[in-house]
Tab-separated table of C-alpha atoms and ligand atoms in Angstrom:
chain	number	residue	atom	x	y	z
A	1	MET	CA	220.473	152.250	139.661
A	2	ALA	CA	221.794	149.228	138.312
A	3	LYS	CA	220.326	147.159	136.066
A	4	ALA	CA	220.223	144.185	138.231
A	5	ASP	CA	219.225	146.504	141.381
A	6	ALA	CA	216.434	147.851	139.597
A	7	ALA	CA	215.263	143.845	139.146
A	8	ARG	CA	215.216	143.164	143.032
A	9	SER	CA	213.357	146.713	143.698
A	10	PHE	CA	210.932	145.787	141.752
A	11	THR	CA	209.418	142.494	143.474
A	12	LYS	CA	210.421	144.239	146.760
A	13	GLU	CA	207.517	146.934	145.704
A	14	ILE	CA	205.091	144.208	146.623
A	15	THR	CA	204.294	143.784	150.603
A	16	PRO	CA	205.022	140.162	151.295
A	17	LYS	CA	201.538	138.086	151.032
A	18	SER	CA	202.558	136.352	154.176
A	19	GLU	CA	202.845	139.543	156.274
A	20	ASP	CA	200.001	141.653	155.250
A	21	PHE	CA	197.951	139.805	152.785
A	22	SER	CA	195.703	142.772	151.741
A	23	GLN	CA	198.505	145.405	151.169
A	24	TRP	CA	200.237	142.513	148.874
A	25	TYR	CA	196.471	142.363	146.819
A	26	ILE	CA	196.284	145.842	146.170
A	27	ASP	CA	200.600	146.169	145.427
A	28	VAL	CA	199.794	143.226	143.271
A	29	VAL	CA	196.929	145.335	141.515
A	30	ARG	CA	199.011	148.120	141.272
A	31	LYS	CA	202.111	146.803	140.302
A	32	ALA	CA	200.760	144.675	137.287
A	33	GLU	CA	198.759	147.470	135.892
A	34	LEU	CA	195.374	145.986	136.266
A	35	ALA	CA	193.542	148.515	137.721
A	36	ASP	CA	193.952	151.549	140.116
A	37	TYR	CA	192.337	154.377	142.165
A	38	THR	CA	190.504	157.149	140.880
A	39	ALA	CA	189.897	160.295	142.201
A	40	LEU	CA	186.551	159.556	142.574
A	41	LYS	CA	185.974	157.377	145.347
A	42	GLY	CA	185.034	153.835	145.629
A	43	CYS	CA	185.832	153.895	141.676
A	44	MET	CA	188.510	152.171	139.867
A	45	VAL	CA	190.391	152.354	136.381
A	46	ILE	CA	190.765	148.990	135.198
A	47	LYS	CA	194.044	149.454	132.583
A	48	PRO	CA	194.507	147.505	129.376
A	49	TYR	CA	195.949	144.690	131.259
A	50	GLY	CA	193.324	143.923	133.495
A	51	TYR	CA	190.346	144.801	131.179
A	52	GLY	CA	191.924	142.443	128.849
A	53	LEU	CA	191.978	140.162	131.387
A	54	TRP	CA	188.595	140.492	132.405
A	55	GLU	CA	187.781	140.361	128.110
A	56	ASN	CA	189.003	136.836	128.627
A	57	ILE	CA	186.503	136.109	131.404
A	58	ARG	CA	183.762	138.001	129.838
A	59	ASP	CA	184.225	136.217	126.465
A	60	ALA	CA	184.650	132.752	127.788
A	61	LEU	CA	181.368	133.097	129.886
A	62	ASP	CA	179.295	134.774	127.273
A	63	ARG	CA	180.034	131.525	124.841
A	64	ARG	CA	178.546	129.498	127.383
A	65	ILE	CA	175.282	132.394	128.257
A	66	LYS	CA	175.038	131.693	124.460
A	67	ASP	CA	175.503	127.768	124.108
A	68	THR	CA	172.571	127.467	126.712
A	69	GLY	CA	170.107	129.528	124.627
A	70	HIS	CA	170.236	132.893	125.717
A	71	GLN	CA	170.825	135.960	123.873
A	72	ASN	CA	172.121	139.351	124.725
A	73	ALA	CA	170.188	142.552	125.120
A	74	TYR	CA	171.056	146.141	126.998
A	75	PHE	CA	168.484	147.834	129.205
A	76	PRO	CA	168.582	151.437	130.153
A	77	LEU	CA	170.574	152.222	133.242
A	78	LEU	CA	168.156	154.509	134.856
A	79	VAL	CA	165.357	153.430	136.940
A	80	PRO	CA	162.839	155.553	137.956
A	81	GLU	CA	161.637	155.462	141.589
A	82	SER	CA	158.077	154.042	142.073
A	83	LEU	CA	159.591	150.717	139.419
A	84	LEU	CA	162.161	150.345	142.314
A	85	THR	CA	160.220	150.405	145.264
A	86	LYS	CA	157.521	147.939	143.631
A	87	GLU	CA	158.902	144.674	145.172
A	88	ALA	CA	159.095	145.677	148.844
A	89	GLU	CA	162.044	143.071	150.106
A	90	HIS	CA	163.560	144.013	146.735
A	91	VAL	CA	164.121	147.775	147.490
A	92	GLU	CA	164.617	147.591	151.434
A	93	GLY	CA	167.745	145.439	150.069
A	94	PHE	CA	169.204	147.878	148.216
A	95	ALA	CA	168.066	151.287	149.452
A	96	PRO	CA	171.538	151.740	151.652
A	97	GLU	CA	173.292	151.194	148.269
A	98	VAL	CA	171.560	153.654	145.828
A	99	ALA	CA	172.750	156.205	143.859
A	100	TRP	CA	169.920	158.932	142.687
A	101	VAL	CA	169.689	161.299	140.049
A	102	THR	CA	167.544	164.323	141.515
A	103	HIS	CA	168.055	166.621	138.251
A	104	GLY	CA	167.851	167.006	134.697
A	105	GLY	CA	170.223	169.652	134.090
A	106	ASN	CA	169.004	172.405	135.751
A	107	ASP	CA	165.905	171.078	136.578
A	108	LEU	CA	164.682	169.273	139.597
A	109	LEU	CA	163.124	165.948	138.299
A	110	GLU	CA	159.530	165.027	138.707
A	111	GLU	CA	160.447	161.410	139.703
A	112	ARG	CA	163.712	160.408	141.074
A	113	LEU	CA	165.714	157.851	139.211
A	114	ALA	CA	167.859	155.225	140.365
A	115	ILE	CA	171.404	154.078	138.919
A	116	ARG	CA	170.631	150.628	138.333
A	117	PRO	CA	172.304	148.771	141.476
A	118	THR	CA	170.511	145.794	139.626
A	119	SER	CA	168.098	145.468	136.853
A	120	GLU	CA	164.895	143.698	137.931
A	121	ALA	CA	162.941	146.381	138.400
A	122	ILE	CA	163.740	147.824	134.756
A	123	ILE	CA	163.730	144.647	133.033
A	124	CYS	CA	160.426	143.296	134.407
A	125	SER	CA	158.575	146.878	133.401
A	126	ILE	CA	159.610	145.973	130.063
A	127	TYR	CA	159.564	142.176	129.900
A	128	SER	CA	155.697	142.955	131.657
A	129	ASN	CA	155.008	144.352	127.511
A	130	TRP	CA	156.864	141.551	126.359
A	131	VAL	CA	154.852	138.538	127.201
A	132	GLN	CA	151.538	138.475	126.537
A	133	SER	CA	150.802	134.595	125.834
A	134	TYR	CA	152.531	130.756	126.667
A	135	ARG	CA	153.978	131.479	122.699
A	136	ASP	CA	156.166	134.282	124.481
A	137	LEU	CA	157.871	132.296	126.551
A	138	PRO	CA	160.541	131.282	127.795
A	139	ILE	CA	162.683	134.804	127.820
A	140	LEU	CA	165.899	133.616	128.215
A	141	ILE	CA	168.624	137.337	128.028
A	142	ASN	CA	171.391	138.473	129.263
A	143	GLN	CA	172.230	141.852	129.968
A	144	TRP	CA	176.915	143.055	130.090
A	145	ALA	CA	176.568	146.228	131.931
A	146	ASN	CA	177.765	148.224	134.567
A	147	VAL	CA	176.143	148.974	138.239
A	148	VAL	CA	176.482	151.334	140.878
A	149	ARG	CA	176.173	150.292	144.898
A	150	TRP	CA	177.324	153.320	146.887
A	151	GLU	CA	179.556	150.893	148.702
A	152	LYS	CA	181.277	152.333	152.064
A	153	VAL	CA	184.284	150.318	152.259
A	154	THR	CA	185.855	149.681	148.893
A	155	ARG	CA	188.491	147.302	147.259
A	156	LEU	CA	189.947	147.434	143.798
A	157	PHE	CA	187.555	144.900	142.028
A	158	LEU	CA	186.591	142.762	145.072
A	159	ARG	CA	183.655	146.054	146.443
A	160	THR	CA	183.741	148.827	144.022
A	161	THR	CA	181.179	151.322	143.693
A	162	GLU	CA	180.717	150.885	140.106
A	163	PHE	CA	181.521	147.503	138.467
A	164	LEU	CA	181.198	145.608	135.545
A	165	TRP	CA	178.818	142.152	135.382
A	166	GLN	CA	176.668	140.200	133.781
A	167	GLU	CA	173.175	139.718	134.528
A	168	GLY	CA	170.552	137.352	133.174
A	169	HIS	CA	167.139	137.583	133.154
A	170	THR	CA	164.720	134.778	132.163
A	171	CYS	CA	160.676	134.420	132.530
A	172	HIS	CA	159.258	130.577	132.302
A	173	ARG	CA	156.266	129.078	131.668
A	174	THR	CA	156.562	126.575	135.074
A	175	GLU	CA	157.695	127.169	138.178
A	176	GLU	CA	160.165	123.536	137.742
A	177	GLU	CA	161.636	125.507	134.579
A	178	ALA	CA	162.455	128.266	136.926
A	179	GLN	CA	163.838	126.242	138.975
A	180	ASP	CA	165.618	124.441	135.889
A	181	GLU	CA	166.935	127.265	134.501
A	182	THR	CA	168.462	128.656	138.155
A	183	MET	CA	170.309	125.512	138.632
A	184	LYS	CA	171.862	125.329	134.777
A	185	MET	CA	172.887	128.766	135.207
A	186	LEU	CA	174.663	127.334	138.630
A	187	ARG	CA	176.339	125.463	136.785
A	188	VAL	CA	177.435	126.784	133.999
A	189	TYR	CA	179.112	129.221	136.654
A	190	GLN	CA	180.788	125.876	138.057
A	191	GLU	CA	182.283	124.714	135.174
A	192	PHE	CA	183.347	128.018	133.611
A	193	ALA	CA	184.980	129.035	137.082
A	194	GLU	CA	187.087	125.449	137.342
A	195	THR	CA	187.644	125.290	133.852
A	196	GLU	CA	188.544	128.782	133.097
A	197	LEU	CA	189.709	130.235	135.937
A	198	ALA	CA	190.867	127.162	137.510
A	199	MET	CA	189.120	128.097	140.753
A	200	PRO	CA	187.439	125.577	142.623
A	201	VAL	CA	184.057	126.106	143.661
A	202	ILE	CA	181.506	124.698	146.014
A	203	PRO	CA	178.030	125.133	144.956
A	204	GLY	CA	175.335	125.430	147.183
A	205	ARG	CA	172.540	127.645	148.560
A	206	LYS	CA	172.324	130.623	150.719
A	207	THR	CA	170.134	130.977	153.536
A	208	GLU	CA	167.494	132.666	154.209
A	209	ASN	CA	169.539	135.799	156.109
A	210	GLU	CA	172.078	135.691	152.987
A	211	LYS	CA	169.877	135.165	150.246
A	212	PHE	CA	169.032	138.061	147.505
A	213	PRO	CA	166.161	140.463	148.225
A	214	GLY	CA	163.342	139.491	146.424
A	215	ALA	CA	164.595	135.782	145.503
A	216	VAL	CA	162.649	132.481	146.877
A	217	PHE	CA	166.155	130.708	146.567
A	218	THR	CA	169.624	132.498	145.750
A	219	TYR	CA	172.328	129.567	144.978
A	220	THR	CA	176.059	130.541	144.570
A	221	ILE	CA	179.596	129.493	144.148
A	222	GLU	CA	181.483	129.742	147.319
A	223	SER	CA	185.262	129.572	146.320
A	224	LEU	CA	188.531	130.010	149.038
A	225	MET	CA	190.772	132.612	148.550
A	226	SER	CA	194.319	132.398	149.741
A	227	ASP	CA	194.411	134.415	152.945
A	228	GLY	CA	191.436	131.725	153.879
A	229	LYS	CA	188.680	133.710	153.163
A	230	ALA	CA	185.739	132.967	151.652
A	231	LEU	CA	184.531	134.937	148.079
A	232	GLN	CA	181.121	134.388	146.482
A	233	ALA	CA	182.088	134.025	142.917
A	234	GLY	CA	178.650	134.006	141.430
A	235	THR	CA	174.905	133.795	141.969
A	236	SER	CA	171.869	132.389	140.666
A	237	HIS	CA	168.226	133.405	141.903
A	238	ASN	CA	165.266	131.899	141.699
A	239	LEU	CA	162.712	134.638	141.736
A	240	GLY	CA	159.720	132.674	141.878
A	241	GLN	CA	156.799	135.033	141.135
A	242	HIS	CA	157.658	138.239	144.045
A	243	PHE	CA	158.426	140.291	140.384
A	244	SER	CA	155.935	139.101	137.842
A	245	LYS	CA	153.207	139.724	140.291
A	246	MET	CA	154.216	143.479	141.269
A	247	PHE	CA	155.328	143.914	137.656
A	248	ASP	CA	152.647	142.491	136.117
A	249	ILE	CA	154.724	140.014	133.806
A	250	SER	CA	151.573	137.857	133.221
A	251	PHE	CA	150.410	135.569	129.794
A	252	GLU	CA	147.358	133.467	128.681
A	253	ASP	CA	148.379	129.945	129.170
A	254	GLU	CA	147.085	127.065	126.682
A	255	ASP	CA	144.056	126.732	128.910
A	256	GLN	CA	142.786	130.262	128.336
A	257	GLN	CA	144.066	131.381	132.088
A	258	ARG	CA	145.645	134.408	133.055
A	259	LYS	CA	149.172	133.336	134.738
A	260	PHE	CA	152.328	135.264	136.378
A	261	VAL	CA	155.418	133.938	134.736
A	262	TRP	CA	158.152	132.326	136.791
A	263	GLN	CA	161.417	134.276	136.665
A	264	THR	CA	165.098	134.065	137.666
A	265	SER	CA	168.032	136.099	137.710
A	266	TRP	CA	171.697	135.256	137.677
A	267	GLY	CA	175.423	137.281	137.481
A	268	VAL	CA	179.395	137.294	138.117
A	269	SER	CA	180.949	140.530	138.096
A	270	THR	CA	184.781	141.900	137.974
A	271	ARG	CA	184.855	140.573	141.250
A	272	LEU	CA	185.999	137.482	139.568
A	273	VAL	CA	189.345	139.109	138.693
A	274	GLY	CA	189.995	139.395	142.452
A	275	GLY	CA	189.019	136.277	143.375
A	276	VAL	CA	191.607	135.040	140.288
A	277	ILE	CA	194.320	137.130	142.257
A	278	MET	CA	193.856	136.077	145.140
A	279	THR	CA	193.197	132.311	144.132
A	280	HIS	CA	196.716	131.814	142.244
A	281	GLY	CA	198.375	134.610	143.306
A	282	ASP	CA	202.373	134.340	145.591
A	283	GLU	CA	205.185	136.333	146.718
A	284	ASN	CA	205.998	137.264	143.143
A	285	GLY	CA	202.234	138.634	142.523
A	286	LEU	CA	200.074	137.972	139.804
A	287	VAL	CA	199.916	133.978	138.307
A	288	LEU	CA	197.635	134.194	135.860
A	289	PRO	CA	195.457	131.106	134.257
A	290	PRO	CA	196.516	130.451	130.683
A	291	ARG	CA	192.961	130.394	129.062
A	292	ILE	CA	191.894	133.878	130.685
A	293	ALA	CA	196.033	135.011	130.125
A	294	LEU	CA	195.630	137.723	128.398
A	295	ILE	CA	199.746	137.007	127.458
A	296	GLN	CA	200.353	133.311	126.907
A	297	LEU	CA	204.017	133.127	126.333
A	298	VAL	CA	206.362	135.921	126.584
A	299	ILE	CA	209.460	136.029	124.346
A	300	VAL	CA	212.500	137.643	125.698
A	301	PRO	CA	215.230	137.843	123.536
A	302	ILE	CA	218.678	137.828	125.264
A	303	PHE	CA	221.187	139.440	122.309
A	304	ARG	CA	224.271	141.737	122.492
A	305	PRO	CA	224.498	144.518	119.928
A	306	GLU	CA	226.462	142.201	117.466
A	307	THR	CA	223.861	139.016	118.423
A	308	LYS	CA	220.837	141.207	118.093
A	309	ASP	CA	219.288	140.826	114.352
A	310	ALA	CA	220.592	136.770	114.292
A	311	VAL	CA	218.401	136.684	117.627
A	312	LEU	CA	215.571	138.827	116.834
A	313	ALA	CA	215.266	136.855	113.214
A	314	LYS	CA	214.769	133.254	115.729
A	315	THR	CA	212.259	135.151	117.811
A	316	ALA	CA	210.116	136.393	114.921
A	317	GLU	CA	210.284	132.476	113.298
A	318	ILE	CA	209.641	131.039	116.907
A	319	THR	CA	206.806	133.925	117.477
A	320	SER	CA	205.329	133.001	113.878
A	321	SER	CA	205.235	129.239	114.742
A	322	LEU	CA	203.804	129.643	118.116
A	323	LYS	CA	201.093	132.369	116.653
A	324	SER	CA	200.297	129.628	114.425
A	325	ALA	CA	199.517	127.370	117.308
A	326	GLY	CA	196.970	129.601	118.552
A	327	ILE	CA	199.095	131.004	121.690
A	328	ARG	CA	198.916	134.376	122.312
A	329	VAL	CA	202.283	135.647	121.937
A	330	HIS	CA	204.251	138.815	123.207
A	331	VAL	CA	207.760	139.341	122.291
A	332	ASP	CA	209.678	141.818	124.351
A	333	ASP	CA	212.632	142.690	122.469
A	334	ARG	CA	213.310	145.974	123.993
A	335	ASP	CA	217.124	146.987	124.614
A	336	TYR	CA	216.960	149.525	126.940
A	337	TYR	CA	215.536	147.162	129.999
A	338	SER	CA	217.777	144.112	131.115
A	339	PRO	CA	216.607	140.546	130.799
A	340	GLY	CA	216.696	140.269	134.732
A	341	TRP	CA	213.802	143.400	134.691
A	342	LYS	CA	211.586	142.249	132.051
A	343	PHE	CA	211.414	138.545	133.650
A	344	ASN	CA	210.718	140.117	137.251
A	345	GLN	CA	207.887	142.322	135.491
A	346	TYR	CA	206.372	139.415	133.418
A	347	GLU	CA	206.442	137.296	136.854
A	348	MET	CA	204.951	139.949	138.864
A	349	LYS	CA	201.795	140.442	135.646
A	350	GLY	CA	201.554	136.478	135.699
A	351	VAL	CA	202.420	135.294	132.080
A	352	PRO	CA	202.077	131.414	132.435
A	353	LEU	CA	205.212	130.844	130.061
A	354	ARG	CA	208.698	132.640	129.121
A	355	LEU	CA	210.718	131.501	126.659
A	356	GLU	CA	214.236	132.698	126.995
A	357	ILE	CA	216.616	132.365	123.469
A	358	GLY	CA	220.001	133.668	123.289
A	359	PRO	CA	223.011	133.169	120.764
A	360	LYS	CA	223.728	130.155	122.612
A	361	ASP	CA	220.554	128.448	122.446
A	362	ILE	CA	220.436	129.347	119.386
A	363	GLU	CA	223.567	127.207	118.317
A	364	LYS	CA	222.023	123.936	120.594
A	365	ASP	CA	218.679	124.642	118.677
A	366	GLN	CA	216.959	124.861	121.657
A	367	CYS	CA	215.267	127.666	124.408
A	368	VAL	CA	214.417	128.350	128.201
A	369	LEU	CA	211.105	127.854	128.834
A	370	ALA	CA	210.467	128.515	132.667
A	371	ARG	CA	207.026	127.886	134.029
A	372	ARG	CA	205.405	130.815	136.166
A	373	ASP	CA	203.214	128.358	138.489
A	374	THR	CA	206.233	126.397	139.522
A	375	ARG	CA	208.923	128.760	138.329
A	376	GLU	CA	210.369	126.093	136.832
A	377	LYS	CA	212.910	126.010	133.974
A	378	ILE	CA	212.897	123.559	131.065
A	379	PHE	CA	215.506	123.396	128.562
A	380	THR	CA	213.382	122.735	125.365
A	381	PRO	CA	214.445	121.780	122.043
A	382	LEU	CA	213.191	124.609	119.305
A	383	PRO	CA	211.701	121.831	116.819
A	384	GLY	CA	208.402	121.037	118.075
A	385	ILE	CA	208.441	124.376	119.947
A	386	GLU	CA	204.778	125.131	119.437
A	387	LYS	CA	203.557	121.564	120.860
A	388	THR	CA	205.924	121.734	123.586
A	389	ALA	CA	204.309	124.925	124.853
A	390	SER	CA	200.753	124.031	124.239
A	391	ASP	CA	201.109	121.256	125.878
A	392	LEU	CA	202.711	122.784	128.755
A	393	LEU	CA	199.878	125.393	128.905
A	394	ILE	CA	197.367	122.890	129.039
A	395	GLN	CA	199.255	121.607	131.825
A	396	ILE	CA	199.901	124.424	133.950
A	397	GLN	CA	196.060	125.257	133.312
A	398	LYS	CA	195.499	122.188	135.021
A	399	ASP	CA	198.044	122.179	137.959
A	400	MET	CA	196.951	125.470	139.200
A	401	LEU	CA	193.428	124.040	139.375
A	402	GLU	CA	194.502	121.060	141.596
A	403	LYS	CA	196.702	123.452	143.133
A	404	ALA	CA	193.966	125.051	144.245
A	405	ARG	CA	191.574	122.502	145.147
A	406	LYS	CA	194.183	120.907	147.454
A	407	PHE	CA	194.502	124.022	149.193
A	408	ARG	CA	190.900	124.761	149.628
A	409	ASP	CA	190.473	120.973	150.720
A	410	GLU	CA	193.505	121.703	153.383
A	411	ASN	CA	191.578	124.121	154.673
A	412	THR	CA	188.292	122.735	155.488
A	413	ARG	CA	187.674	121.685	158.303
A	414	THR	CA	185.390	119.695	160.667
A	415	VAL	CA	185.316	120.989	164.348
A	416	ALA	CA	184.286	118.975	167.557
A	417	ASP	CA	182.698	121.724	169.366
A	418	PHE	CA	182.004	125.751	169.320
A	419	ALA	CA	185.679	126.467	170.949
A	420	GLU	CA	187.254	124.905	168.708
A	421	PHE	CA	185.057	126.543	165.606
A	422	GLN	CA	185.994	129.520	167.279
A	423	LYS	CA	189.836	128.790	167.500
A	424	VAL	CA	189.706	127.694	164.210
A	425	LEU	CA	188.943	131.001	163.045
A	426	GLU	CA	191.434	133.397	164.815
A	427	ASP	CA	194.161	130.685	164.105
A	428	SER	CA	194.056	129.597	160.514
A	429	ARG	CA	190.591	130.683	158.908
A	430	GLY	CA	189.384	128.617	156.203
A	431	PHE	CA	186.300	126.663	155.253
A	432	ILE	CA	184.412	125.204	158.518
A	433	PHE	CA	181.859	122.236	157.397
A	434	ALA	CA	179.628	122.222	160.598
A	435	PRO	CA	175.846	121.229	161.413
A	436	TRP	CA	173.704	123.800	161.948
A	437	CYS	CA	170.051	123.821	163.485
A	438	GLY	CA	168.707	125.696	160.387
A	439	ASP	CA	167.642	128.762	162.628
A	440	GLY	CA	168.151	131.980	161.217
A	441	PRO	CA	168.611	134.044	164.554
A	442	CYS	CA	171.428	131.423	166.043
A	443	GLU	CA	173.321	131.938	162.296
A	444	LEU	CA	173.187	135.465	163.087
A	445	LYS	CA	174.768	135.232	166.758
A	446	ILE	CA	177.780	132.440	165.125
A	447	LYS	CA	177.943	135.855	162.620
A	448	GLU	CA	178.296	138.202	166.078
A	449	LEU	CA	180.579	136.033	167.572
A	450	THR	CA	182.778	134.406	165.190
A	451	LYS	CA	182.366	137.179	161.699
A	452	ALA	CA	181.794	133.860	159.856
A	453	THR	CA	178.618	133.117	158.178
A	454	ILE	CA	177.035	130.274	156.186
A	455	ARG	CA	178.721	130.648	152.645
A	456	CYS	CA	176.034	127.794	151.440
A	457	LEU	CA	173.585	124.699	152.025
A	458	PRO	CA	175.968	122.499	149.699
A	459	LEU	CA	173.845	120.519	146.682
A	460	GLN	CA	173.859	116.953	145.653
A	461	ASP	CA	174.633	116.225	142.398
A	462	ASN	CA	170.765	115.892	141.824
A	463	ASN	CA	171.008	119.594	142.705
A	464	GLU	CA	169.093	118.764	145.849
A	465	ILE	CA	170.441	119.995	149.447
A	466	TYR	CA	171.088	117.268	151.797
A	467	PRO	CA	168.655	115.715	154.315
A	468	ALA	CA	168.952	116.442	157.889
A	469	PRO	CA	171.988	114.799	159.128
A	470	ALA	CA	171.140	112.077	161.766
A	471	GLY	CA	172.626	112.696	165.569
A	472	LYS	CA	174.204	115.832	164.548
A	473	MET	CA	173.636	118.581	166.483
A	474	CYS	CA	174.231	122.437	165.809
A	475	ILE	CA	177.422	123.824	166.695
A	476	HIS	CA	176.500	126.796	168.065
A	477	CYS	CA	172.858	125.712	170.153
A	478	ASN	CA	173.261	122.243	170.425
A	479	VAL	CA	169.812	121.623	169.406
A	480	PRO	CA	169.295	118.421	166.546
A	481	ALA	CA	170.934	119.563	163.365
A	482	ALA	CA	168.920	120.419	159.950
A	483	HIS	CA	171.639	120.698	157.640
A	484	GLU	CA	175.453	120.485	157.455
A	485	VAL	CA	177.092	123.722	155.799
A	486	TYR	CA	180.289	125.367	154.731
A	487	PHE	CA	180.936	128.365	157.118
A	488	ALA	CA	183.883	131.022	156.798
A	489	ARG	CA	184.363	134.503	156.819
A	490	SER	CA	184.139	136.416	153.486
A	491	TYR	CA	184.985	139.287	150.898
B	501	ZN	ZN1	171.769	126.271	166.280
């Protein structure tokens, strides 16, 4: 196969996004070498390029978790059944997804051990020993870990049997303090998603039907993928005293009264990688926000045998000045692939900027910068290249957020009646902002009829949900509405 043909067939192997979004997604994940299936059903291997992306996401969030006063720790993977079943609502919520260890070697265990589907039970049993006095509070701990949920239908990054995440688990002296923590972390997630992932989100509260098993309130950040389906990108739970009462996490307060702590938990997972792919990806593959991209700028030197030395010498010079400006640079000087093949490959991998440099460019003291997001090519003087590239990366990050926000806003609709509600979901999906009566069975009926769920009750700037809208009727049952909410089909 000629090199030009090879280059073309490289992108041809991605199913067009407009034709089959699900297949496009799988193709991008595999062709960009983020992750792949394994012999173990539902479990993926995260490949170096995908894991590097996750590490950048993790590090950016970890900084924020620590800056807000939390510390990291690590808790056991296995949870004795008696602990998991202590909080009834919690165990009921997770029961269908729990993987159990029944044997140690050849011996049947006296008590089954769950592989953590989440760590509230094991961590609460430990906190029970740690907390004795009001002086032991607050406890502000986060864990980076893997969890296992026995999923029936799986999808790379979005829903896998084993996945990576962080889970914060905090204990507080007062109810108010726990609520403040719940909202603080929700806002941390929002700022993180928008700043680092260029993923605009709607912060809000989940309905009773959609909340975390065992929580008083669950808050969420919801984002809209480019196929019009919503993704729950992170959650923050106010757990109240449900767990502290069951696990006896109590303390002697200043007034010498024995009291139960107020708790929160909050988490995001590797599904964020899926969110980044589906928010920004296009027909040519992945498009990565510069702040989390493993490679921010790839240099493709263009040379013939007789010009190779001169071009590579110049490339080394440029590389060192870009690195000194803190840019994550990769040079692809392999001579057994054509420049065209490389262009396609790094487009597929979503590298934000490509720098092309050849003998003619060197003569003119310039290079070509190609933006992945807009695919625009810019002739750029070599002097000051580090500043030009840095500024462009900042601009790309900003433009990607704006583009995603514009898409989200254009795909958020209001509707006149339930017939239009159904039609919008069939034709174009997206968010529908509509009045709802506040009744759980009505919500479930809407889900049954349309496959859409209430993604959240949006929050005001003061973190309160909005008061009942005056004079509006529930989009489904037509009684006076209690809230205006975002509906969508979701992942
Ligand atoms: Zn209703």
